[in-house]
Short mmCIF file of C-alpha atoms in Angstrom, two decimals:
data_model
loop_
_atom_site.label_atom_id
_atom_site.label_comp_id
_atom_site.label_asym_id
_atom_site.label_seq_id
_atom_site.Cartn_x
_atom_site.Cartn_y
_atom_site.Cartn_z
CA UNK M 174 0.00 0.00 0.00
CA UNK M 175 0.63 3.90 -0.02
CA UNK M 176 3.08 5.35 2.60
CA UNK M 177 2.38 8.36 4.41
CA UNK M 178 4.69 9.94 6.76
CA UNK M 179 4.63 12.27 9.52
CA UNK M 180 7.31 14.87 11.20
CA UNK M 181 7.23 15.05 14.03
CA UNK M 182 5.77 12.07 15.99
CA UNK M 183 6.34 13.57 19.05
CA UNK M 184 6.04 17.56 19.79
CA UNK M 185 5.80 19.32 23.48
CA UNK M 186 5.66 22.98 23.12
CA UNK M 187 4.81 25.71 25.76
CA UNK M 188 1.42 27.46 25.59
CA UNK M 189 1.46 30.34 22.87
CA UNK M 190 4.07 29.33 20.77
CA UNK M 191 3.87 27.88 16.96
CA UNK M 192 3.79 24.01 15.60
CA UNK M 193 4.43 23.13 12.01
CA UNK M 194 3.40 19.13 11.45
CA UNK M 195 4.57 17.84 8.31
CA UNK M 196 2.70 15.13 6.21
CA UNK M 197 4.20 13.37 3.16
CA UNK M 198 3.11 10.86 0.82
CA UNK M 199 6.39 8.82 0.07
CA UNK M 200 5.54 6.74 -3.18
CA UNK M 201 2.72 8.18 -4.75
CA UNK M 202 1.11 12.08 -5.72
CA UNK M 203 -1.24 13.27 -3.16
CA UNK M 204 -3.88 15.26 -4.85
CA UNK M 205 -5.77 15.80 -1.67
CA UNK M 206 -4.22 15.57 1.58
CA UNK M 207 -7.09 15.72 4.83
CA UNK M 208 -5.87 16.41 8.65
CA UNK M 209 -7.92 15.05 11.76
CA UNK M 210 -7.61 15.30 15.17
CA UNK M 211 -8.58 12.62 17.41
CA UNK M 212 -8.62 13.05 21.30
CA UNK M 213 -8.57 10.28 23.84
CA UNK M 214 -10.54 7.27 23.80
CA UNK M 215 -12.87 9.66 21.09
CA UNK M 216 -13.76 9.32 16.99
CA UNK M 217 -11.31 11.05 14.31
CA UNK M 218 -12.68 14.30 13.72
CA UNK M 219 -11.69 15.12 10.26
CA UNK M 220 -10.47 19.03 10.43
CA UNK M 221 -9.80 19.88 7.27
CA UNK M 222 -9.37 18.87 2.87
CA UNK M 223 -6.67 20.01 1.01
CA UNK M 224 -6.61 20.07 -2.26
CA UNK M 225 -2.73 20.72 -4.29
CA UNK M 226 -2.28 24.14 -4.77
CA UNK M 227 -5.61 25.78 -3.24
CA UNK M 228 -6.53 26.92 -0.30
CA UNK M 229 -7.89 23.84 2.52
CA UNK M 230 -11.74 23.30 3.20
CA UNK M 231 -12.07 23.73 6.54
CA UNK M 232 -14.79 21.54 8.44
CA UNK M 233 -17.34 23.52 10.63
CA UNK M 234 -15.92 24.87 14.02
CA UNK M 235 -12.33 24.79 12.70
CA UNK M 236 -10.82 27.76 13.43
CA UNK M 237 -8.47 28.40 9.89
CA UNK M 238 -6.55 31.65 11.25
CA UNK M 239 -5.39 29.06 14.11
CA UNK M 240 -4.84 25.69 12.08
CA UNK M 241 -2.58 26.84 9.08
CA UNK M 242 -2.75 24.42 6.20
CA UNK M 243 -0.62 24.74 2.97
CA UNK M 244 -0.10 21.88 0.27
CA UNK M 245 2.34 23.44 -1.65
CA UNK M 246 2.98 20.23 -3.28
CA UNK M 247 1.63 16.81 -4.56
CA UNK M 248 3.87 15.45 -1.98
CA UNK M 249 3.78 17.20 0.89
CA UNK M 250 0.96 19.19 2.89
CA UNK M 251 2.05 20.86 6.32
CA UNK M 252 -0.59 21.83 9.28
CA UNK M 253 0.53 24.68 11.58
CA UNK M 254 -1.14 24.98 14.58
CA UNK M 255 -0.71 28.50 15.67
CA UNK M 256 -0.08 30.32 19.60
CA UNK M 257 -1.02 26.80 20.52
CA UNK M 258 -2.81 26.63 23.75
CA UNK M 259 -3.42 23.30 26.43
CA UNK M 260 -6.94 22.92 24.82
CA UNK M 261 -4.90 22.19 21.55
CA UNK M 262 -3.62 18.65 22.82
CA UNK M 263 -4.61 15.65 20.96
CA UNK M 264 -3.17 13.08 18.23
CA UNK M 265 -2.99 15.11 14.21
CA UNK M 266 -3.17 12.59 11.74
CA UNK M 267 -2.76 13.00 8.06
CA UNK M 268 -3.97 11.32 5.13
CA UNK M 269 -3.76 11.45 1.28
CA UNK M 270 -5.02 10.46 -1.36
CA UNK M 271 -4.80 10.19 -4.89
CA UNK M 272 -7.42 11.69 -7.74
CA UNK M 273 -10.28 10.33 -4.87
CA UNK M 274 -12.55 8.53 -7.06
CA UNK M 275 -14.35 4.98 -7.31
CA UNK M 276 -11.79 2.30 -5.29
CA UNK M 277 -9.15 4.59 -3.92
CA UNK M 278 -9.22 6.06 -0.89
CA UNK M 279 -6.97 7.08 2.02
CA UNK M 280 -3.79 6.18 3.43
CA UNK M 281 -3.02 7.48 6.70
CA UNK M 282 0.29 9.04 8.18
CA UNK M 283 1.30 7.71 11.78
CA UNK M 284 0.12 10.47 13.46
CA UNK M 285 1.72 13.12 15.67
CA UNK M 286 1.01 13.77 19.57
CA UNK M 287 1.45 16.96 20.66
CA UNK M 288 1.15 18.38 24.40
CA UNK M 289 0.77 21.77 24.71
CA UNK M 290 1.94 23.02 28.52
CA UNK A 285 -26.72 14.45 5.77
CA UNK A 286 -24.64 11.44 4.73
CA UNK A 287 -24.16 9.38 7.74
CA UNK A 288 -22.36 6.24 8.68
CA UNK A 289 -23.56 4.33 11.74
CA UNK A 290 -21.70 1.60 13.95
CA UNK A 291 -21.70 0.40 16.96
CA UNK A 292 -19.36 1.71 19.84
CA UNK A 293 -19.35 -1.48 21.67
CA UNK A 294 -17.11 -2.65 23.21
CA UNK A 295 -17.85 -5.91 21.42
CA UNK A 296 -16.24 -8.51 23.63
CA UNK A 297 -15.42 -12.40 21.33
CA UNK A 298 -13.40 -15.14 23.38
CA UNK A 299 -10.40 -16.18 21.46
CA UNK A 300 -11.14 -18.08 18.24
CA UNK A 301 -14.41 -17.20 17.89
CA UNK A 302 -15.53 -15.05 15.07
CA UNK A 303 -16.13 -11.50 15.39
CA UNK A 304 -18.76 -9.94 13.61
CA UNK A 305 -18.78 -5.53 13.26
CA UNK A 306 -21.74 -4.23 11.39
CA UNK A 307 -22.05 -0.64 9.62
CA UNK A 308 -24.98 0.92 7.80
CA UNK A 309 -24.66 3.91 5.68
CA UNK A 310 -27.41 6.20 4.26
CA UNK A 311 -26.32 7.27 1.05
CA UNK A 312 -27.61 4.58 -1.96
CA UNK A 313 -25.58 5.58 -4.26
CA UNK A 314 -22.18 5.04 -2.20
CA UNK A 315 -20.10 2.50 -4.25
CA UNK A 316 -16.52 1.91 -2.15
CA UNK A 317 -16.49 0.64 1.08
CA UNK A 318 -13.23 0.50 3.37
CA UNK A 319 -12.50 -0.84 6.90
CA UNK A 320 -9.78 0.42 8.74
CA UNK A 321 -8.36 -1.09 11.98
CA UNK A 322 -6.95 1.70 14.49
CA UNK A 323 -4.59 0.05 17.59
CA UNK A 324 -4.99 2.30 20.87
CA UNK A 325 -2.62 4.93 20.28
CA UNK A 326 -1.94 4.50 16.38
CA UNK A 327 -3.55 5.83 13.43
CA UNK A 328 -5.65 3.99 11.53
CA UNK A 329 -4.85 1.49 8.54
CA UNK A 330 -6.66 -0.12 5.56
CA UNK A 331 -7.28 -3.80 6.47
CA UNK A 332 -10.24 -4.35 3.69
CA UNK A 333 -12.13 -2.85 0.56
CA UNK A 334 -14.96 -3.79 -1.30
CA UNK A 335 -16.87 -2.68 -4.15
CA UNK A 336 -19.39 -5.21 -5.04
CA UNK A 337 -22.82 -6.72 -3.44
CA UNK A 338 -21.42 -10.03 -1.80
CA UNK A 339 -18.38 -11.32 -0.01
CA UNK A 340 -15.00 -10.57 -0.19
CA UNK A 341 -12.25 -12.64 1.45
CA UNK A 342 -8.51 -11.86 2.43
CA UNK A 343 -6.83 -14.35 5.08
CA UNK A 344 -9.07 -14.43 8.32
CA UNK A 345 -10.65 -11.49 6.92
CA UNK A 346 -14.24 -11.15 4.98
CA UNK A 347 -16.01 -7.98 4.09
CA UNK A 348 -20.15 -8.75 2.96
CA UNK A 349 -22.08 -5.74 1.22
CA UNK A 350 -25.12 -5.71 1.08
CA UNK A 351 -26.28 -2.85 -1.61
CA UNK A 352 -29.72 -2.94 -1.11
CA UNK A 353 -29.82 -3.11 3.10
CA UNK A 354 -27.38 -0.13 2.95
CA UNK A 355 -24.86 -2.27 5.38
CA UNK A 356 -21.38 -3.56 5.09
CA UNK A 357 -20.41 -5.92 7.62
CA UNK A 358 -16.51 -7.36 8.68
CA UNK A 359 -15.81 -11.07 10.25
CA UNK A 360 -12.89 -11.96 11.60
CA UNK A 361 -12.60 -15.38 11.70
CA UNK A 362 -10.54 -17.79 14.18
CA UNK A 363 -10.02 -14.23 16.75
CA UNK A 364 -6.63 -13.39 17.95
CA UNK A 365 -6.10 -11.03 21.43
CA UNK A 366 -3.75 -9.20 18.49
CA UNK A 367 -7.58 -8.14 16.17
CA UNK A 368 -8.34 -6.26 19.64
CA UNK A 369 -8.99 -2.80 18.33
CA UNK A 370 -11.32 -0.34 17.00
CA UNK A 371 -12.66 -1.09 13.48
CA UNK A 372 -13.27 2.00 11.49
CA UNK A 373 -16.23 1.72 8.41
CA UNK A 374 -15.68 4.08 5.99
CA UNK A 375 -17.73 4.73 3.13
CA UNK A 376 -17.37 6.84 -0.30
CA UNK A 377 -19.97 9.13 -1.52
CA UNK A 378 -20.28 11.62 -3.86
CA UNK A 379 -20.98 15.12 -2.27
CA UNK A 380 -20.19 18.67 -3.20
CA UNK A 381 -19.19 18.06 -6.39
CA UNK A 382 -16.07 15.60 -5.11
CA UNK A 383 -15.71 12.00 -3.91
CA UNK A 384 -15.49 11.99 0.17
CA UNK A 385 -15.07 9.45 2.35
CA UNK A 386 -17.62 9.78 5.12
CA UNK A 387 -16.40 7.82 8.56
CA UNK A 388 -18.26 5.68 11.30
CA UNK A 389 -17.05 6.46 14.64
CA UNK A 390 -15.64 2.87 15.00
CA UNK A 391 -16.63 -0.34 16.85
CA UNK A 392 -14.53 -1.13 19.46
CA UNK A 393 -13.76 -4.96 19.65
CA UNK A 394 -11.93 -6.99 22.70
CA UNK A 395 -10.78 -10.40 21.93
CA UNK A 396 -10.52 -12.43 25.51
CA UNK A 397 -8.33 -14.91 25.64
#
């Protein structure tokens, strides 16, 4: 199958400062790339679609001035969470997919944690 | 609203029994149909796909759709304490003007040994 890879795994960052995550698909072209968030022992909550070379679809309640999503490349989307705050804590996880149509679907990255003190 | 319904559970199977998840989805004219298995902890990964009305088999694994009952169902057969995880249904549908795949909130399944 597809590989998808995340940097970093692992992020602790004091309240107010800045987190880039970085998602890449490895061995194929991502057309669309989506970011969830998942917090403990809760469902993914799928955040937001982007598409190569436009601007992300943002789902409902997803603050876009805070969550920062460029996908500057079939290859590589990054999610900046901005003057992150303890609330912000929970597992990002990134997924992409090719051209989404009839028997393709989504590969996901491993995921990153971060904790926000 | 295109929903996708399963169970929470936890569904608890003793060891080498099958497990049986069930998923029904609301949108007819959804034609892929995906179940992920996510470890506590991990993200989620593709363990089965299937297109067509009727069964579809891959090691210990077998996906049934059933088209016209809007469901999709997942056995595992001969359980390990290693299947013990939440299984994901995820179904594509056609909806503002691109293909999205639209996600149950998972069934969580314990395998006792």
């Amino acid at each position: 199958g597809a590989v998808v890879s995340q940097h970093p795994s692992w992020v602790i960052c004091k309240s107010g400062t800045s987190v880039k995550i970085e998602c890449r698909s490895l061995d194929f072209q991502a057309t669309t790339m989506f970011w969830y968030r998942q917090f403990p022992k809760q469902s993914l909550m799928l955040m937001a679609t982007s598409n190569e070379g436009s601007k992300a679809t943002y789902e409902q309640g997803v603050e876009k001035d805070k969550f920062l999503i460029n996908h500057a490349s079939l290859t590589l989307s990054t999610l900046t969470v901005t003057s992150a705050h303890p609330e912000d804590s929970s597992f990002y996880i990134c997924s992409a997919g090719g051209r989404l149509a009839v028997g393709e679907t989504q590969y996901f990255g491993p995921g990153t944690r971060l904790l926000v003190l | 609203q295109k929903e996708v319904e399963q169970n929470s559970g936890p569904l608890s199977v003793p060891e080498g029994a099958i497990a049986s998840l069930n998923c029904t989805y609301s949108d007819r004219v959804s034609q892929s149909f995906f179940w992920y298995r996510q470890y506590s902890g991990k993200s989620p990964e593709l363990i089965m796909s299937i297109y067509s009305n009727g069964d579809k088999e891959d090691g210990r694994f077998t996906a049934q759709l059933n088209k016209a009952s809007q469901y999709v169902s997942l056995l595992i057969r001969d359980s390990q304490p290693s299947d013990s995880a939440t299984y994901l249904c995820a179904v594509m549908t056609f909806m503002d003007s691109n293909y999205q795949l639209i996600w149950g909130a998972g069934t969580k399944l314990i395998i006792k040994p």
